[in-house]
Amino acid sequence: MDIKKDDLLINPPKQFRPISLWAWNTRLYKEETARQIAQMDEAGTGGVVIHARGGLRTGYMGHEWMENIRMAVAACQRHGMDIWCYDEYGKPSGNAAGSVSGMGEKYQQKYLRCSITPLKQGVKPIASIPVHGRLYYFYYEVNENYVDFLEPKVTEAFLRSVHQQYKRRLGSYIESLAGFFTDEPQISSGGYPWTPSLPAEYQKQYEESLLEKLPDLFFHSETAYRTRIRFWRLITELFAKRYTKQVAGWCH
């Protein structure tokens, strides 16, 4: 057996060791932050991902939070460990602990719906279309607790609220971060996603009206499969452009 390789397996360099998802879920103290990093180093951990979780008693992204981030960066430097910052309080990523969805309906997640009954007051109508001899109403609902990543201003607001705050307030410390950990940003968890710009984007991409094709998303027809493939392809492209590429571009 190659002795050098065997030694590397027994005692690998830190870049090949596990990285701990480190939950910050209580009151933060700089001395305790440094102590726990030393303990994780002694246990063989190669690095940490700092993650704000339920129970946190120090203001997320506040002064004490940033002081503890600085302490963690400095301690990881001393111990030769990588350090990442989770980009959210809890999950999924993108809401900056509710500050982005709190900016109003334009920033909030939306779902396309279909109903055979007339719409109640306050519902957001899109179109009324006959299907198999019956009139159906298409509209969207708003999820006030999460964000609409198909709207480009949402990711801009998220980056301003989290990433740019770290850059501005950490100063040179940010150069020692391995990166930001982003977790499960959601296009939809409750049906067809919607955003007001979709009809125009669909027309631009496929040269046909999305509004006229809305029944294909809910009912079988000769064009239903094609419409659904086109719809989800467009959603994926918009998400990649308006969320993923924006975040990646900022990080680069």
mmCIF file of C-alpha atoms in Angstrom:
data_model
loop_
_atom_site.group_PDB
_atom_site.id
_atom_site.type_symbol
_atom_site.label_atom_id
_atom_site.label_comp_id
_atom_site.label_asym_id
_atom_site.label_seq_id
_atom_site.Cartn_x
_atom_site.Cartn_y
_atom_site.Cartn_z
ATOM 1 C CA MET A 1 0.000 0.000 0.000
ATOM 2 C CA ASP A 2 1.170 3.518 -0.755
ATOM 3 C CA ILE A 3 2.081 4.900 2.698
ATOM 4 C CA LYS A 4 1.593 8.535 1.673
ATOM 5 C CA LYS A 5 -1.888 7.899 0.363
ATOM 6 C CA ASP A 6 -2.725 5.877 3.472
ATOM 7 C CA ASP A 7 -1.584 8.778 5.668
ATOM 8 C CA LEU A 8 -3.748 11.182 3.676
ATOM 9 C CA LEU A 9 -6.798 8.996 4.244
ATOM 10 C CA ILE A 10 -6.117 8.834 7.975
ATOM 11 C CA ASN A 11 -5.357 12.540 8.342
ATOM 12 C CA PRO A 12 -6.621 14.368 5.217
ATOM 13 C CA PRO A 13 -5.985 18.063 4.548
ATOM 14 C CA LYS A 14 -8.809 20.264 5.759
ATOM 15 C CA GLN A 15 -10.143 20.963 2.281
ATOM 16 C CA PHE A 16 -11.109 17.267 2.090
ATOM 17 C CA ARG A 17 -12.751 17.057 5.520
ATOM 18 C CA PRO A 18 -16.459 17.458 6.345
ATOM 19 C CA ILE A 19 -17.874 20.975 6.662
ATOM 20 C CA SER A 20 -20.359 21.509 9.495
ATOM 21 C CA LEU A 21 -23.709 23.252 9.005
ATOM 22 C CA TRP A 22 -23.384 25.383 12.131
ATOM 23 C CA ALA A 23 -26.765 26.513 13.502
ATOM 24 C CA TRP A 24 -26.745 29.865 15.258
ATOM 25 C CA ASN A 25 -29.906 29.459 17.312
ATOM 26 C CA THR A 26 -29.349 31.267 20.609
ATOM 27 C CA ARG A 27 -27.804 34.493 21.943
ATOM 28 C CA LEU A 28 -24.413 35.024 20.301
ATOM 29 C CA TYR A 29 -21.222 35.853 22.176
ATOM 30 C CA LYS A 30 -17.916 36.357 20.391
ATOM 31 C CA GLU A 31 -15.938 34.342 22.930
ATOM 32 C CA GLU A 32 -18.307 31.392 22.573
ATOM 33 C CA THR A 33 -18.185 31.668 18.791
ATOM 34 C CA ALA A 34 -14.389 31.381 18.857
ATOM 35 C CA ARG A 35 -14.484 28.542 21.417
ATOM 36 C CA GLN A 36 -16.849 26.415 19.325
ATOM 37 C CA ILE A 37 -14.691 26.863 16.216
ATOM 38 C CA ALA A 38 -11.673 25.646 18.187
ATOM 39 C CA GLN A 39 -13.706 22.617 19.327
ATOM 40 C CA MET A 40 -14.775 21.803 15.775
ATOM 41 C CA ASP A 41 -11.187 22.088 14.588
ATOM 42 C CA GLU A 42 -10.065 19.715 17.327
ATOM 43 C CA ALA A 43 -12.799 17.266 16.285
ATOM 44 C CA GLY A 44 -11.487 17.259 12.698
ATOM 45 C CA THR A 45 -13.963 19.561 10.968
ATOM 46 C CA GLY A 46 -12.641 21.206 7.802
ATOM 47 C CA GLY A 47 -14.895 24.239 7.866
ATOM 48 C CA VAL A 48 -18.283 25.688 8.834
ATOM 49 C CA VAL A 49 -21.404 27.108 7.226
ATOM 50 C CA ILE A 50 -22.963 29.711 9.533
ATOM 51 C CA HIS A 51 -26.746 29.331 9.467
ATOM 52 C CA ALA A 52 -29.290 31.448 11.356
ATOM 53 C CA ARG A 53 -32.007 29.155 12.732
ATOM 54 C CA GLY A 54 -35.087 29.332 14.946
ATOM 55 C CA GLY A 55 -34.243 30.337 18.521
ATOM 56 C CA LEU A 56 -31.736 33.012 17.488
ATOM 57 C CA ARG A 57 -31.760 35.761 20.126
ATOM 58 C CA THR A 58 -29.284 38.065 18.446
ATOM 59 C CA GLY A 59 -30.705 40.283 15.712
ATOM 60 C CA TYR A 60 -30.161 38.674 12.323
ATOM 61 C CA MET A 61 -27.828 40.859 10.203
ATOM 62 C CA GLY A 62 -27.585 43.349 13.063
ATOM 63 C CA HIS A 63 -24.472 44.777 14.738
ATOM 64 C CA GLU A 64 -23.882 41.851 17.134
ATOM 65 C CA TRP A 65 -24.498 39.388 14.305
ATOM 66 C CA MET A 66 -21.794 41.008 12.198
ATOM 67 C CA GLU A 67 -19.403 41.180 15.172
ATOM 68 C CA ASN A 68 -19.774 37.424 15.609
ATOM 69 C CA ILE A 69 -19.291 36.863 11.880
ATOM 70 C CA ARG A 70 -16.007 38.787 12.076
ATOM 71 C CA MET A 71 -14.942 36.731 15.079
ATOM 72 C CA ALA A 72 -15.829 33.502 13.253
ATOM 73 C CA VAL A 73 -13.865 34.547 10.154
ATOM 74 C CA ALA A 74 -10.803 35.417 12.224
ATOM 75 C CA ALA A 75 -11.016 32.163 14.217
ATOM 76 C CA CYS A 76 -11.374 30.072 11.073
ATOM 77 C CA GLN A 77 -8.341 31.815 9.605
ATOM 78 C CA ARG A 78 -6.303 30.883 12.680
ATOM 79 C CA HIS A 79 -7.379 27.254 12.457
ATOM 80 C CA GLY A 80 -7.041 26.977 8.690
ATOM 81 C CA MET A 81 -10.759 26.261 8.219
ATOM 82 C CA ASP A 82 -13.110 27.354 5.442
ATOM 83 C CA ILE A 83 -16.059 29.532 6.421
ATOM 84 C CA TRP A 84 -19.295 30.021 4.484
ATOM 85 C CA CYS A 85 -22.338 32.173 5.262
ATOM 86 C CA TYR A 86 -25.799 30.747 4.702
ATOM 87 C CA ASP A 87 -27.727 33.490 2.889
ATOM 88 C CA GLU A 88 -30.991 33.248 4.821
ATOM 89 C CA TYR A 89 -32.597 33.038 8.261
ATOM 90 C CA GLY A 90 -34.032 29.536 8.078
ATOM 91 C CA LYS A 91 -34.986 28.474 4.561
ATOM 92 C CA PRO A 92 -35.760 28.645 1.679
ATOM 93 C CA SER A 93 -33.325 31.307 0.523
ATOM 94 C CA GLY A 94 -34.395 34.551 -1.083
ATOM 95 C CA ASN A 95 -36.606 36.339 1.420
ATOM 96 C CA ALA A 96 -33.958 37.905 3.699
ATOM 97 C CA ALA A 97 -35.920 36.919 6.820
ATOM 98 C CA GLY A 98 -39.141 38.326 5.351
ATOM 99 C CA SER A 99 -37.835 41.738 4.344
ATOM 100 C CA VAL A 100 -38.191 41.073 0.590
ATOM 101 C CA SER A 101 -41.752 39.705 0.665
ATOM 102 C CA GLY A 102 -42.528 42.588 3.028
ATOM 103 C CA MET A 103 -41.882 45.033 0.179
ATOM 104 C CA GLY A 104 -45.332 44.361 -1.276
ATOM 105 C CA GLU A 105 -47.304 42.225 -3.713
ATOM 106 C CA LYS A 106 -44.962 42.786 -6.644
ATOM 107 C CA TYR A 107 -42.283 40.945 -4.678
ATOM 108 C CA GLN A 108 -44.524 38.143 -3.379
ATOM 109 C CA GLN A 109 -44.937 34.637 -4.793
ATOM 110 C CA LYS A 110 -47.926 34.007 -7.063
ATOM 111 C CA TYR A 111 -49.845 30.919 -8.224
ATOM 112 C CA LEU A 112 -52.018 30.452 -11.294
ATOM 113 C CA ARG A 113 -55.497 29.098 -10.478
ATOM 114 C CA CYS A 114 -58.566 27.952 -12.425
ATOM 115 C CA SER A 115 -62.171 28.010 -11.214
ATOM 116 C CA ILE A 116 -65.619 27.312 -12.671
ATOM 117 C CA THR A 117 -67.297 29.672 -10.217
ATOM 118 C CA PRO A 118 -67.249 33.472 -10.545
ATOM 119 C CA LEU A 119 -64.333 35.059 -8.754
ATOM 120 C CA LYS A 120 -64.722 36.644 -5.350
ATOM 121 C CA GLN A 121 -63.777 40.238 -4.719
ATOM 122 C CA GLY A 122 -60.060 40.724 -4.150
ATOM 123 C CA VAL A 123 -58.950 37.857 -6.384
ATOM 124 C CA LYS A 124 -56.541 38.786 -9.173
ATOM 125 C CA PRO A 125 -58.272 37.920 -12.506
ATOM 126 C CA ILE A 126 -56.297 36.988 -15.618
ATOM 127 C CA ALA A 127 -58.832 35.701 -18.189
ATOM 128 C CA SER A 128 -62.238 34.059 -18.669
ATOM 129 C CA ILE A 129 -62.213 31.296 -21.303
ATOM 130 C CA PRO A 130 -64.831 28.746 -22.466
ATOM 131 C CA VAL A 131 -63.632 25.124 -22.125
ATOM 132 C CA HIS A 132 -65.799 22.238 -23.383
ATOM 133 C CA GLY A 133 -68.862 24.478 -23.337
ATOM 134 C CA ARG A 134 -68.339 25.879 -19.843
ATOM 135 C CA LEU A 135 -66.836 29.216 -18.809
ATOM 136 C CA TYR A 136 -63.710 28.958 -16.655
ATOM 137 C CA TYR A 137 -62.047 31.758 -14.723
ATOM 138 C CA PHE A 138 -58.267 31.995 -14.572
ATOM 139 C CA TYR A 139 -56.679 34.073 -11.839
ATOM 140 C CA TYR A 140 -53.700 34.145 -9.487
ATOM 141 C CA GLU A 141 -53.318 33.953 -5.737
ATOM 142 C CA VAL A 142 -50.594 35.650 -3.739
ATOM 143 C CA ASN A 143 -48.418 33.982 -1.112
ATOM 144 C CA GLU A 144 -47.465 36.893 1.135
ATOM 145 C CA ASN A 145 -44.828 34.856 2.986
ATOM 146 C CA TYR A 146 -42.430 34.176 0.118
ATOM 147 C CA VAL A 147 -41.055 35.804 -3.006
ATOM 148 C CA ASP A 148 -41.567 35.795 -6.778
ATOM 149 C CA PHE A 149 -38.228 34.858 -8.340
ATOM 150 C CA LEU A 150 -39.692 35.326 -11.814
ATOM 151 C CA GLU A 151 -39.679 39.068 -11.086
ATOM 152 C CA PRO A 152 -36.080 40.364 -11.545
ATOM 153 C CA LYS A 153 -36.405 43.087 -8.909
ATOM 154 C CA VAL A 154 -36.891 40.381 -6.254
ATOM 155 C CA THR A 155 -33.367 39.003 -6.579
ATOM 156 C CA GLU A 156 -31.977 42.541 -6.726
ATOM 157 C CA ALA A 157 -33.720 43.283 -3.405
ATOM 158 C CA PHE A 158 -32.464 40.025 -1.887
ATOM 159 C CA LEU A 159 -28.865 40.769 -2.869
ATOM 160 C CA ARG A 160 -29.141 44.291 -1.445
ATOM 161 C CA SER A 161 -30.576 42.955 1.819
ATOM 162 C CA VAL A 162 -28.052 40.162 2.434
ATOM 163 C CA HIS A 163 -25.000 39.848 0.185
ATOM 164 C CA GLN A 164 -24.297 43.558 -0.216
ATOM 165 C CA GLN A 165 -24.796 44.078 3.524
ATOM 166 C CA TYR A 166 -22.103 41.513 4.233
ATOM 167 C CA LYS A 167 -19.782 43.144 1.700
ATOM 168 C CA ARG A 168 -20.339 46.662 3.024
ATOM 169 C CA ARG A 169 -20.199 45.844 6.730
ATOM 170 C CA LEU A 170 -17.533 43.149 6.860
ATOM 171 C CA GLY A 171 -14.968 45.104 4.890
ATOM 172 C CA SER A 172 -11.835 43.073 4.245
ATOM 173 C CA TYR A 173 -13.217 40.124 6.228
ATOM 174 C CA ILE A 174 -15.467 39.192 3.312
ATOM 175 C CA GLU A 175 -12.378 38.243 1.284
ATOM 176 C CA SER A 176 -11.896 35.296 3.659
ATOM 177 C CA LEU A 177 -15.379 33.854 3.088
ATOM 178 C CA ALA A 178 -15.372 30.744 0.921
ATOM 179 C CA GLY A 179 -18.767 31.848 -0.367
ATOM 180 C CA PHE A 180 -22.494 32.028 0.309
ATOM 181 C CA PHE A 181 -24.607 28.903 0.780
ATOM 182 C CA THR A 182 -28.017 29.225 -0.891
ATOM 183 C CA ASP A 183 -30.711 26.684 -0.062
ATOM 184 C CA GLU A 184 -33.764 25.510 -1.996
ATOM 185 C CA PRO A 185 -35.025 28.757 -3.555
ATOM 186 C CA GLN A 186 -38.523 27.923 -4.750
ATOM 187 C CA ILE A 187 -40.265 28.683 -8.005
ATOM 188 C CA SER A 188 -43.414 26.964 -6.785
ATOM 189 C CA SER A 189 -44.561 24.629 -4.052
ATOM 190 C CA GLY A 190 -48.298 24.834 -4.690
ATOM 191 C CA GLY A 191 -49.143 24.677 -8.393
ATOM 192 C CA TYR A 192 -48.359 26.604 -11.553
ATOM 193 C CA PRO A 193 -46.200 29.651 -10.792
ATOM 194 C CA TRP A 194 -47.276 33.022 -12.112
ATOM 195 C CA THR A 195 -45.868 36.493 -12.549
ATOM 196 C CA PRO A 196 -47.452 39.434 -14.411
ATOM 197 C CA SER A 197 -44.733 39.494 -17.089
ATOM 198 C CA LEU A 198 -45.326 35.860 -18.137
ATOM 199 C CA PRO A 199 -47.771 36.539 -21.012
ATOM 200 C CA ALA A 200 -45.362 38.996 -22.657
ATOM 201 C CA GLU A 201 -42.384 36.659 -22.149
ATOM 202 C CA TYR A 202 -44.343 33.720 -23.577
ATOM 203 C CA GLN A 203 -45.391 35.751 -26.620
ATOM 204 C CA LYS A 204 -41.794 36.825 -27.169
ATOM 205 C CA GLN A 205 -40.452 33.283 -26.839
ATOM 206 C CA TYR A 206 -43.065 31.309 -28.778
ATOM 207 C CA GLU A 207 -44.957 33.896 -30.839
ATOM 208 C CA GLU A 208 -48.324 32.820 -29.474
ATOM 209 C CA SER A 209 -50.665 33.998 -26.719
ATOM 210 C CA LEU A 210 -50.235 32.375 -23.317
ATOM 211 C CA LEU A 211 -53.659 33.657 -22.223
ATOM 212 C CA GLU A 212 -55.355 31.718 -25.022
ATOM 213 C CA LYS A 213 -53.396 28.602 -24.005
ATOM 214 C CA LEU A 214 -54.153 28.736 -20.278
ATOM 215 C CA PRO A 215 -56.759 25.911 -20.518
ATOM 216 C CA ASP A 216 -53.993 23.609 -21.802
ATOM 217 C CA LEU A 217 -52.342 23.809 -18.387
ATOM 218 C CA PHE A 218 -55.422 22.388 -16.668
ATOM 219 C CA PHE A 219 -57.293 20.350 -19.311
ATOM 220 C CA HIS A 220 -56.386 17.797 -21.964
ATOM 221 C CA SER A 221 -56.263 18.932 -25.581
ATOM 222 C CA GLU A 222 -54.269 18.257 -28.729
ATOM 223 C CA THR A 223 -51.865 21.081 -27.807
ATOM 224 C CA ALA A 224 -51.770 20.577 -24.022
ATOM 225 C CA TYR A 225 -48.476 18.681 -23.858
ATOM 226 C CA ARG A 226 -46.727 21.180 -26.090
ATOM 227 C CA THR A 227 -48.063 24.120 -24.070
ATOM 228 C CA ARG A 228 -46.994 22.588 -20.767
ATOM 229 C CA ILE A 229 -43.488 21.855 -22.034
ATOM 230 C CA ARG A 230 -43.185 25.395 -23.363
ATOM 231 C CA PHE A 231 -44.558 26.860 -20.131
ATOM 232 C CA TRP A 232 -42.157 24.998 -17.846
ATOM 233 C CA ARG A 233 -39.210 25.603 -20.164
ATOM 234 C CA LEU A 234 -39.918 29.339 -20.012
ATOM 235 C CA ILE A 235 -40.312 29.242 -16.222
ATOM 236 C CA THR A 236 -36.975 27.476 -15.891
ATOM 237 C CA GLU A 237 -35.227 29.954 -18.182
ATOM 238 C CA LEU A 238 -36.682 32.939 -16.326
ATOM 239 C CA PHE A 239 -35.670 31.498 -12.959
ATOM 240 C CA ALA A 240 -32.142 30.826 -14.184
ATOM 241 C CA LYS A 241 -31.846 34.331 -15.622
ATOM 242 C CA ARG A 242 -33.609 36.297 -12.912
ATOM 243 C CA TYR A 243 -32.344 34.459 -9.834
ATOM 244 C CA THR A 244 -29.441 32.058 -10.390
ATOM 245 C CA LYS A 245 -27.442 34.189 -12.829
ATOM 246 C CA GLN A 246 -27.982 37.345 -10.788
ATOM 247 C CA VAL A 247 -26.698 35.692 -7.606
ATOM 248 C CA ALA A 248 -23.784 34.041 -9.430
ATOM 249 C CA GLY A 249 -22.923 37.321 -11.148
ATOM 250 C CA TRP A 250 -22.837 39.189 -7.840
ATOM 251 C CA CYS A 251 -20.607 36.533 -6.259
ATOM 252 C CA HIS A 252 -18.165 36.589 -9.183
#
